[in-house]
Amino acid sequence: MSDDDTPAMRLVHLLRAVTVELHLRGAEFAARSGLHPTDLRALIRLLDADRAGEVVTPGRLGEALRLNSAGTTALLDRLERLGLVRRSRDERDRRRILLVVEPKAVELGWSFFGPLIGGLVDAAQEFTPGELDVVRRYLTAALDAADPVGKGG
Amino acid sequence: MSDDDTPAMRLVHLLRAVTVELHLRGAEFAARSGLHPTDLRALIRLLDADRAGEVVTPGRLGEALRLNSAGTTALLDRLERLGLVRRSRDERDRRRILLVVEPKAVELGWSFFGPLIGGLVDAAQEFTPGELDVVRRYLTAALDAADPVGKGG
DNA sequence: ACCGATTATCTCGTTCGGCGAGAGAATAGT
DNA sequence: ACTATTCTCTCGCCGAACGAGATAATCGGT
């Protein structure tokens, strides 16, 4: 966007290149697995929640993915048909559906993220703990810059 | 994915959070501008090429976006209708169309990337040149890890 | 205990982005 | 000139996502 070739701008372009690359990887993986891009985003969200022990309902999932209720239902139909997730009535509030992640989804997630994470962890081996902390500080600052409102907003 | 709470894994999660955030920003901007996500990706590609002085044809654009020819034609119809791009016959090889980026597209690009880049550059102010170089090395390594094949094929 | 308001999910009908197949136009090789 | 190749566009279709509204369960006030 700018012809500036400052260190800061180089990082901006690098960061963008990384996001583009990860996006492409995701799209390729989704296509190979018979998933739509949205399905992969949903899978990621569900696995994150599962890992954090959060309970996810269709409403919350749709909100996270910016889908309306009709789209969310269709999405869950697809994921359920693929055996990646299961709908389970909440017995405490019987209006709600709790989404249960099936083992198959965890396996699928690992088959995608495993190699990627492995590569990134290997890459980190080349750096000292102090250097990794510098990177952490930068990425944290970049996250704030990209998300002015903040997660709490 | 892993419960490991090592510095390397923290960076993985941070990097993912940044990409997710940038992705969301893009989707919001696209919706506000009456663009589809694909249209924004196309705009980015076209502006990059414009900046680099590259010549882009529908075929090349479709290849970059992983669209087939029919989808590419529809995409260009949308962008042309919005006045962001213009089709121009290549007089040397009259089978080809050269895509010309209109000033409106450059303005639109800046209105999206400008604030984002500004925030990222500001964030970089807090770091010494040596620290920024550490980040550059890490992101370069991460890019390689995400793209094992490499840009060169 | 009842009734309206609220919340959560699903159904129906529609829109439109993207795909596959193939047509049309220009170029390159023999 | 003839054929193969390259580049773009047209046509018909599929399906993801939307808007509107139906259905079902819970909550609050009386």
Tab-separated table of C-alpha atoms (C1' of nucleotides) in Angstrom:
chain	number	residue	atom	x	y	z
A	1	MET	CA	0.000	0.000	0.000
A	2	SER	CA	2.870	2.267	0.853
A	3	ASP	CA	6.232	2.362	-0.877
A	4	ASP	CA	7.863	2.812	2.527
A	5	ASP	CA	10.448	0.144	3.054
A	6	THR	CA	10.857	0.652	6.763
A	7	PRO	CA	11.269	-2.232	9.212
A	8	ALA	CA	7.755	-1.592	10.506
A	9	MET	CA	6.268	-1.819	7.019
A	10	ARG	CA	8.202	-4.959	6.260
A	11	LEU	CA	6.574	-6.549	9.284
A	12	VAL	CA	3.148	-5.436	8.106
A	13	HIS	CA	3.686	-7.136	4.786
A	14	LEU	CA	5.104	-10.235	6.437
A	15	LEU	CA	2.152	-10.457	8.781
A	16	ARG	CA	-0.221	-10.165	5.860
A	17	ALA	CA	1.700	-12.811	3.917
A	18	VAL	CA	1.393	-15.176	6.879
A	19	THR	CA	-2.349	-14.626	7.157
A	20	VAL	CA	-2.824	-15.145	3.426
A	21	GLU	CA	-0.772	-18.340	3.574
A	22	LEU	CA	-2.651	-19.744	6.549
A	23	HIS	CA	-5.902	-18.875	4.835
A	24	LEU	CA	-4.881	-20.748	1.698
A	25	ARG	CA	-3.809	-23.761	3.768
A	26	GLY	CA	-7.179	-23.766	5.464
A	27	ALA	CA	-9.077	-23.586	2.202
A	28	GLU	CA	-7.040	-26.434	0.720
A	29	PHE	CA	-7.534	-28.593	3.786
A	30	ALA	CA	-11.251	-27.871	3.859
A	31	ALA	CA	-11.665	-28.806	0.211
A	32	ARG	CA	-9.691	-32.028	0.737
A	33	SER	CA	-11.853	-32.951	3.721
A	34	GLY	CA	-15.157	-32.230	2.009
A	35	LEU	CA	-15.718	-29.198	4.217
A	36	HIS	CA	-16.706	-25.670	3.305
A	37	PRO	CA	-14.578	-22.809	4.582
A	38	THR	CA	-17.305	-21.953	7.058
A	39	ASP	CA	-17.353	-25.547	8.298
A	40	LEU	CA	-13.645	-25.348	9.052
A	41	ARG	CA	-14.093	-22.088	10.931
A	42	ALA	CA	-16.858	-23.726	12.919
A	43	LEU	CA	-14.678	-26.751	13.619
A	44	ILE	CA	-11.911	-24.506	14.917
A	45	ARG	CA	-14.312	-22.626	17.145
A	46	LEU	CA	-15.794	-25.862	18.496
A	47	LEU	CA	-12.407	-27.413	19.190
A	48	ASP	CA	-11.239	-24.265	20.959
A	49	ALA	CA	-14.331	-24.288	23.124
A	50	ASP	CA	-13.930	-27.997	23.783
A	51	ARG	CA	-10.344	-27.477	24.875
A	52	ALA	CA	-11.357	-24.608	27.143
A	53	GLY	CA	-14.246	-26.604	28.584
A	54	GLU	CA	-16.785	-24.061	27.323
A	55	VAL	CA	-20.312	-25.056	26.451
A	56	VAL	CA	-21.357	-24.066	22.929
A	57	THR	CA	-24.909	-23.724	21.640
A	58	PRO	CA	-25.995	-23.119	18.045
A	59	GLY	CA	-26.726	-19.515	18.944
A	60	ARG	CA	-23.221	-18.879	20.286
A	61	LEU	CA	-21.604	-20.626	17.364
A	62	GLY	CA	-23.608	-18.640	14.837
A	63	GLU	CA	-22.725	-15.423	16.621
A	64	ALA	CA	-19.029	-16.261	16.534
A	65	LEU	CA	-19.198	-17.046	12.824
A	66	ARG	CA	-21.507	-14.138	11.993
A	67	LEU	CA	-24.177	-16.474	10.643
A	68	ASN	CA	-27.904	-16.049	11.145
A	69	SER	CA	-29.947	-18.792	12.717
A	70	ALA	CA	-30.951	-20.387	9.429
A	71	GLY	CA	-27.360	-20.553	8.262
A	72	THR	CA	-26.279	-21.956	11.614
A	73	THR	CA	-28.856	-24.738	11.416
A	74	ALA	CA	-27.679	-25.662	7.936
A	75	LEU	CA	-24.068	-25.609	9.127
A	76	LEU	CA	-24.844	-27.932	12.043
A	77	ASP	CA	-26.759	-30.239	9.724
A	78	ARG	CA	-23.630	-30.540	7.589
A	79	LEU	CA	-21.301	-31.104	10.556
A	80	GLU	CA	-23.667	-33.625	12.098
A	81	ARG	CA	-23.996	-35.489	8.792
A	82	LEU	CA	-20.196	-35.705	8.691
A	83	GLY	CA	-20.159	-37.091	12.218
A	84	LEU	CA	-18.067	-34.226	13.584
A	85	VAL	CA	-20.568	-32.889	16.080
A	86	ARG	CA	-23.683	-34.049	17.891
A	87	ARG	CA	-26.739	-32.100	19.034
A	88	SER	CA	-27.674	-32.756	22.638
A	89	ARG	CA	-30.598	-31.183	24.508
A	90	ASP	CA	-29.677	-29.189	27.572
A	91	GLU	CA	-31.709	-30.801	30.364
A	92	ARG	CA	-31.495	-27.697	32.517
A	93	ASP	CA	-32.865	-25.317	29.887
A	94	ARG	CA	-34.685	-27.459	27.391
A	95	ARG	CA	-34.858	-24.667	24.816
A	96	ARG	CA	-31.146	-25.011	24.276
A	97	ILE	CA	-29.045	-27.430	22.269
A	98	LEU	CA	-25.544	-28.275	23.462
A	99	LEU	CA	-23.035	-29.058	20.762
A	100	VAL	CA	-20.886	-32.065	21.544
A	101	VAL	CA	-17.643	-32.468	19.619
A	102	GLU	CA	-17.118	-36.012	18.374
A	103	PRO	CA	-13.675	-37.666	18.520
A	104	LYS	CA	-13.634	-37.639	14.728
A	105	ALA	CA	-13.574	-33.835	14.807
A	106	VAL	CA	-10.613	-33.801	17.171
A	107	GLU	CA	-8.723	-36.169	14.888
A	108	LEU	CA	-9.555	-34.033	11.872
A	109	GLY	CA	-8.412	-30.924	13.679
A	110	TRP	CA	-5.113	-32.524	14.559
A	111	SER	CA	-4.543	-33.720	11.019
A	112	PHE	CA	-4.775	-30.109	9.942
A	113	PHE	CA	-3.156	-28.228	12.792
A	114	GLY	CA	-0.664	-30.865	13.842
A	115	PRO	CA	1.842	-30.445	11.001
A	116	LEU	CA	1.347	-26.699	10.994
A	117	ILE	CA	1.960	-26.392	14.722
A	118	GLY	CA	4.906	-28.740	14.473
A	119	GLY	CA	6.495	-26.517	11.857
A	120	LEU	CA	5.910	-23.406	13.903
A	121	VAL	CA	7.289	-24.966	17.063
A	122	ASP	CA	10.357	-26.164	15.156
A	123	ALA	CA	10.831	-22.655	13.825
A	124	ALA	CA	10.754	-21.332	17.383
A	125	GLN	CA	13.680	-23.629	18.308
A	126	GLU	CA	16.029	-21.244	16.520
A	127	PHE	CA	15.243	-18.462	18.984
A	128	THR	CA	16.319	-17.753	22.550
A	129	PRO	CA	13.644	-17.427	25.250
A	130	GLY	CA	14.276	-13.674	25.297
A	131	GLU	CA	13.756	-13.409	21.561
A	132	LEU	CA	10.534	-15.403	21.733
A	133	ASP	CA	9.310	-12.989	24.348
A	134	VAL	CA	10.032	-10.078	22.023
A	135	VAL	CA	7.927	-11.799	19.357
A	136	ARG	CA	5.189	-12.391	21.897
A	137	ARG	CA	5.163	-8.702	22.831
A	138	TYR	CA	5.006	-7.682	19.179
A	139	LEU	CA	2.186	-10.069	18.298
A	140	THR	CA	0.255	-8.947	21.345
A	141	ALA	CA	0.632	-5.330	20.256
A	142	ALA	CA	-0.350	-6.284	16.695
A	143	LEU	CA	-3.445	-8.031	18.016
A	144	ASP	CA	-4.442	-4.885	19.881
A	145	ALA	CA	-3.826	-2.791	16.776
A	146	ALA	CA	-5.957	-5.105	14.653
A	147	ASP	CA	-8.703	-5.199	17.245
A	148	PRO	CA	-9.068	-1.646	18.627
A	149	VAL	CA	-12.271	-2.498	20.438
A	150	GLY	CA	-10.817	-5.402	22.325
A	151	LYS	CA	-12.345	-8.744	23.061
A	152	GLY	CA	-14.409	-7.262	25.890
A	153	GLY	CA	-16.052	-4.712	23.575
B	1	MET	CA	-4.945	-27.858	20.179
B	2	SER	CA	-2.300	-28.858	22.640
B	3	ASP	CA	-2.422	-28.149	26.351
B	4	ASP	CA	1.273	-27.316	26.209
B	5	ASP	CA	1.808	-23.890	27.607
B	6	THR	CA	5.310	-23.392	26.267
B	7	PRO	CA	6.492	-20.093	24.800
B	8	ALA	CA	6.411	-21.604	21.322
B	9	MET	CA	2.793	-22.703	21.720
B	10	ARG	CA	1.789	-19.335	23.062
B	11	LEU	CA	3.137	-17.789	19.874
B	12	VAL	CA	1.186	-20.258	17.779
B	13	HIS	CA	-2.023	-19.249	19.487
B	14	LEU	CA	-1.165	-15.561	19.230
B	15	LEU	CA	-0.412	-15.864	15.540
B	16	ARG	CA	-3.714	-17.594	15.013
B	17	ALA	CA	-5.548	-14.941	16.990
B	18	VAL	CA	-3.989	-12.239	14.830
B	19	THR	CA	-4.969	-13.983	11.612
B	20	VAL	CA	-8.511	-14.521	12.868
B	21	GLU	CA	-8.764	-10.865	13.836
B	22	LEU	CA	-7.444	-9.614	10.509
B	23	HIS	CA	-9.838	-11.937	8.767
B	24	LEU	CA	-12.793	-10.576	10.734
B	25	ARG	CA	-11.751	-6.999	9.993
B	26	GLY	CA	-11.658	-7.820	6.307
B	27	ALA	CA	-15.092	-9.409	6.362
B	28	GLU	CA	-16.576	-6.424	8.194
B	29	PHE	CA	-15.008	-3.958	5.807
B	30	ALA	CA	-16.186	-5.949	2.801
B	31	ALA	CA	-19.753	-6.048	4.063
B	32	ARG	CA	-19.700	-2.308	4.776
B	33	SER	CA	-18.403	-1.597	1.276
B	34	GLY	CA	-20.908	-3.812	-0.482
B	35	LEU	CA	-18.188	-6.293	-1.385
B	36	HIS	CA	-18.044	-10.030	-0.995
B	37	PRO	CA	-15.056	-11.578	0.769
B	38	THR	CA	-13.771	-12.776	-2.588
B	39	ASP	CA	-14.080	-9.274	-4.001
B	40	LEU	CA	-11.874	-7.952	-1.231
B	41	ARG	CA	-9.286	-10.651	-1.840
B	42	ALA	CA	-9.335	-9.699	-5.509
B	43	LEU	CA	-8.977	-6.025	-4.656
B	44	ILE	CA	-5.945	-6.771	-2.502
B	45	ARG	CA	-4.352	-8.848	-5.235
B	46	LEU	CA	-5.008	-6.155	-7.849
B	47	LEU	CA	-3.636	-3.371	-5.676
B	48	ASP	CA	-0.538	-5.418	-4.882
B	49	ALA	CA	0.028	-6.026	-8.575
B	50	ASP	CA	-0.611	-2.385	-9.381
B	51	ARG	CA	1.938	-1.317	-6.791
B	52	ALA	CA	4.481	-3.773	-8.156
B	53	GLY	CA	3.788	-2.710	-11.731
B	54	GLU	CA	2.623	-6.200	-12.681
B	55	VAL	CA	0.111	-6.775	-15.448
B	56	VAL	CA	-2.892	-8.827	-14.353
B	57	THR	CA	-5.279	-10.722	-16.613
B	58	PRO	CA	-8.525	-12.460	-15.602
B	59	GLY	CA	-6.746	-15.780	-15.878
B	60	ARG	CA	-3.975	-14.786	-13.483
B	61	LEU	CA	-6.413	-13.258	-11.036
B	62	GLY	CA	-8.617	-16.344	-11.031
B	63	GLU	CA	-5.581	-18.537	-10.489
B	64	ALA	CA	-4.466	-16.464	-7.505
B	65	LEU	CA	-7.936	-16.618	-5.975
B	66	ARG	CA	-8.516	-20.268	-6.862
B	67	LEU	CA	-11.569	-19.434	-8.962
B	68	ASN	CA	-12.468	-21.054	-12.248
B	69	SER	CA	-12.996	-18.969	-15.343
B	70	ALA	CA	-16.736	-18.606	-14.895
B	71	GLY	CA	-16.342	-17.418	-11.350
B	72	THR	CA	-13.603	-15.035	-12.376
B	73	THR	CA	-15.806	-13.500	-15.056
B	74	ALA	CA	-18.595	-12.986	-12.536
B	75	LEU	CA	-16.131	-11.468	-10.074
B	76	LEU	CA	-14.846	-9.011	-12.680
B	77	ASP	CA	-18.411	-8.118	-13.653
B	78	ARG	CA	-19.040	-7.162	-10.023
B	79	LEU	CA	-15.823	-5.170	-9.658
B	80	GLU	CA	-16.406	-3.392	-12.960
B	81	ARG	CA	-19.995	-2.552	-11.996
B	82	LEU	CA	-18.625	-1.008	-8.788
B	83	GLY	CA	-16.168	1.044	-10.810
B	84	LEU	CA	-13.132	-0.503	-9.114
B	85	VAL	CA	-11.553	-2.063	-12.156
B	86	ARG	CA	-11.725	-1.719	-15.934
B	87	ARG	CA	-11.304	-4.351	-18.630
B	88	SER	CA	-8.917	-3.323	-21.366
B	89	ARG	CA	-8.012	-5.432	-24.414
B	90	ASP	CA	-4.345	-6.230	-24.774
B	91	GLU	CA	-3.459	-4.938	-28.261
B	92	ARG	CA	-0.410	-7.198	-28.459
B	93	ASP	CA	-2.336	-10.399	-27.755
B	94	ARG	CA	-5.946	-9.665	-28.466
B	95	ARG	CA	-7.172	-12.797	-26.686
B	96	ARG	CA	-6.178	-11.247	-23.391
B	97	ILE	CA	-7.838	-8.695	-21.165
B	98	LEU	CA	-5.699	-6.419	-19.046
B	99	LEU	CA	-7.223	-5.394	-15.747
B	100	VAL	CA	-6.802	-1.705	-14.975
B	101	VAL	CA	-7.249	-0.609	-11.373
B	102	GLU	CA	-9.368	2.541	-11.070
B	103	PRO	CA	-8.444	5.297	-8.603
B	104	LYS	CA	-11.586	4.461	-6.665
B	105	ALA	CA	-10.123	1.055	-5.855
B	106	VAL	CA	-6.924	2.606	-4.524
B	107	GLU	CA	-8.944	4.944	-2.309
B	108	LEU	CA	-11.040	2.046	-1.066
B	109	GLY	CA	-7.927	0.030	-0.330
B	110	TRP	CA	-6.429	2.850	1.693
B	111	SER	CA	-9.610	3.391	3.649
B	112	PHE	CA	-9.321	-0.210	4.783
B	113	PHE	CA	-5.595	-0.734	5.145
B	114	GLY	CA	-4.653	2.784	6.141
B	115	PRO	CA	-5.888	2.685	9.746
B	116	LEU	CA	-4.790	-0.921	10.157
B	117	ILE	CA	-1.280	-0.202	8.906
B	118	GLY	CA	-1.139	2.940	11.006
B	119	GLY	CA	-1.941	0.948	14.118
B	120	LEU	CA	0.647	-1.706	13.303
B	121	VAL	CA	3.332	0.878	12.582
B	122	ASP	CA	2.522	2.658	15.824
B	123	ALA	CA	2.807	-0.638	17.651
B	124	ALA	CA	6.273	-1.111	16.172
B	125	GLN	CA	7.393	2.236	17.654
B	126	GLU	CA	7.684	0.545	21.027
B	127	PHE	CA	10.446	-1.736	19.782
B	128	THR	CA	14.127	-1.240	19.070
B	129	PRO	CA	15.441	-1.935	15.565
B	130	GLY	CA	17.118	-5.066	16.913
B	131	GLU	CA	13.849	-6.304	18.371
B	132	LEU	CA	11.986	-5.636	15.136
B	133	ASP	CA	14.561	-7.705	13.340
B	134	VAL	CA	13.937	-10.582	15.726
B	135	VAL	CA	10.234	-10.362	14.891
B	136	ARG	CA	11.054	-10.254	11.200
B	137	ARG	CA	13.138	-13.409	11.523
B	138	TYR	CA	10.365	-15.172	13.392
B	139	LEU	CA	7.645	-14.202	10.934
B	140	THR	CA	9.833	-15.245	8.029
B	141	ALA	CA	10.364	-18.615	9.665
B	142	ALA	CA	6.644	-18.882	10.369
B	143	LEU	CA	5.887	-18.119	6.742
B	144	ASP	CA	8.213	-20.915	5.661
B	145	ALA	CA	6.570	-23.266	8.136
B	146	ALA	CA	3.110	-22.396	6.856
B	147	ASP	CA	4.209	-22.750	3.260
B	148	PRO	CA	6.589	-25.732	3.096
B	149	VAL	CA	6.639	-25.664	-0.687
B	150	GLY	CA	7.773	-22.057	-0.868
B	151	LYS	CA	6.726	-19.343	-3.251
B	152	GLY	CA	9.273	-20.524	-5.767
B	153	GLY	CA	7.419	-23.830	-6.218
C	1	DA	C1'	-51.381	-22.045	38.419
C	2	DC	C1'	-52.031	-19.099	34.429
C	3	DC	C1'	-50.711	-15.913	30.563
C	4	DG	C1'	-47.874	-12.920	28.003
C	5	DA	C1'	-43.065	-11.833	27.020
C	6	DT	C1'	-38.685	-13.666	26.034
C	7	DT	C1'	-35.269	-16.878	24.383
C	8	DA	C1'	-33.528	-20.655	21.432
C	9	DT	C1'	-33.906	-23.313	17.508
C	10	DC	C1'	-35.715	-24.775	13.251
C	11	DT	C1'	-38.469	-24.449	8.507
C	12	DC	C1'	-39.565	-22.270	4.119
C	13	DG	C1'	-38.635	-19.719	0.147
C	14	DT	C1'	-35.275	-16.794	-2.150
C	15	DT	C1'	-30.855	-14.795	-3.630
C	16	DC	C1'	-26.521	-15.079	-5.576
C	17	DG	C1'	-21.475	-16.753	-5.611
C	18	DG	C1'	-19.068	-20.446	-7.606
C	19	DC	C1'	-18.643	-24.735	-10.520
C	20	DG	C1'	-18.566	-27.754	-14.854
C	21	DA	C1'	-19.027	-27.867	-19.622
C	22	DG	C1'	-18.414	-25.899	-23.597
C	23	DA	C1'	-18.669	-21.894	-27.112
C	24	DG	C1'	-16.260	-18.032	-29.357
C	25	DA	C1'	-12.230	-15.358	-30.670
C	26	DA	C1'	-7.320	-14.672	-31.292
C	27	DT	C1'	-2.625	-16.607	-31.655
C	28	DA	C1'	1.182	-19.977	-32.754
C	29	DG	C1'	3.257	-23.947	-35.097
C	30	DT	C1'	3.758	-26.748	-39.228
D	1	DA	C1'	-4.214	-22.538	-44.862
D	2	DC	C1'	-5.138	-25.803	-41.187
D	3	DT	C1'	-4.929	-27.413	-36.686
D	4	DA	C1'	-3.842	-27.095	-31.934
D	5	DT	C1'	-3.565	-24.043	-28.157
D	6	DT	C1'	-4.683	-20.138	-25.241
D	7	DC	C1'	-7.753	-16.844	-23.118
D	8	DT	C1'	-12.212	-15.209	-21.979
D	9	DC	C1'	-17.040	-15.503	-21.778
D	10	DT	C1'	-22.030	-17.838	-21.733
D	11	DC	C1'	-25.275	-21.174	-19.953
D	12	DG	C1'	-27.340	-24.112	-16.574
D	13	DC	C1'	-27.001	-25.787	-12.089
D	14	DC	C1'	-25.883	-26.416	-6.979
D	15	DG	C1'	-25.848	-25.043	-2.480
D	16	DA	C1'	-24.468	-21.620	1.361
D	17	DA	C1'	-26.525	-17.892	3.596
D	18	DC	C1'	-30.316	-14.624	4.243
D	19	DG	C1'	-35.062	-12.783	5.865
D	20	DA	C1'	-39.319	-13.892	7.736
D	21	DG	C1'	-41.778	-16.425	10.532
D	22	DA	C1'	-43.223	-20.932	12.964
D	23	DT	C1'	-42.511	-23.890	17.012
D	24	DA	C1'	-41.232	-24.991	21.544
D	25	DA	C1'	-39.508	-24.195	26.159
D	26	DT	C1'	-38.570	-20.949	30.059
D	27	DC	C1'	-39.302	-16.912	32.996
D	28	DG	C1'	-41.851	-13.090	35.498
D	29	DG	C1'	-45.814	-10.970	37.306
D	30	DT	C1'	-50.229	-11.477	39.209
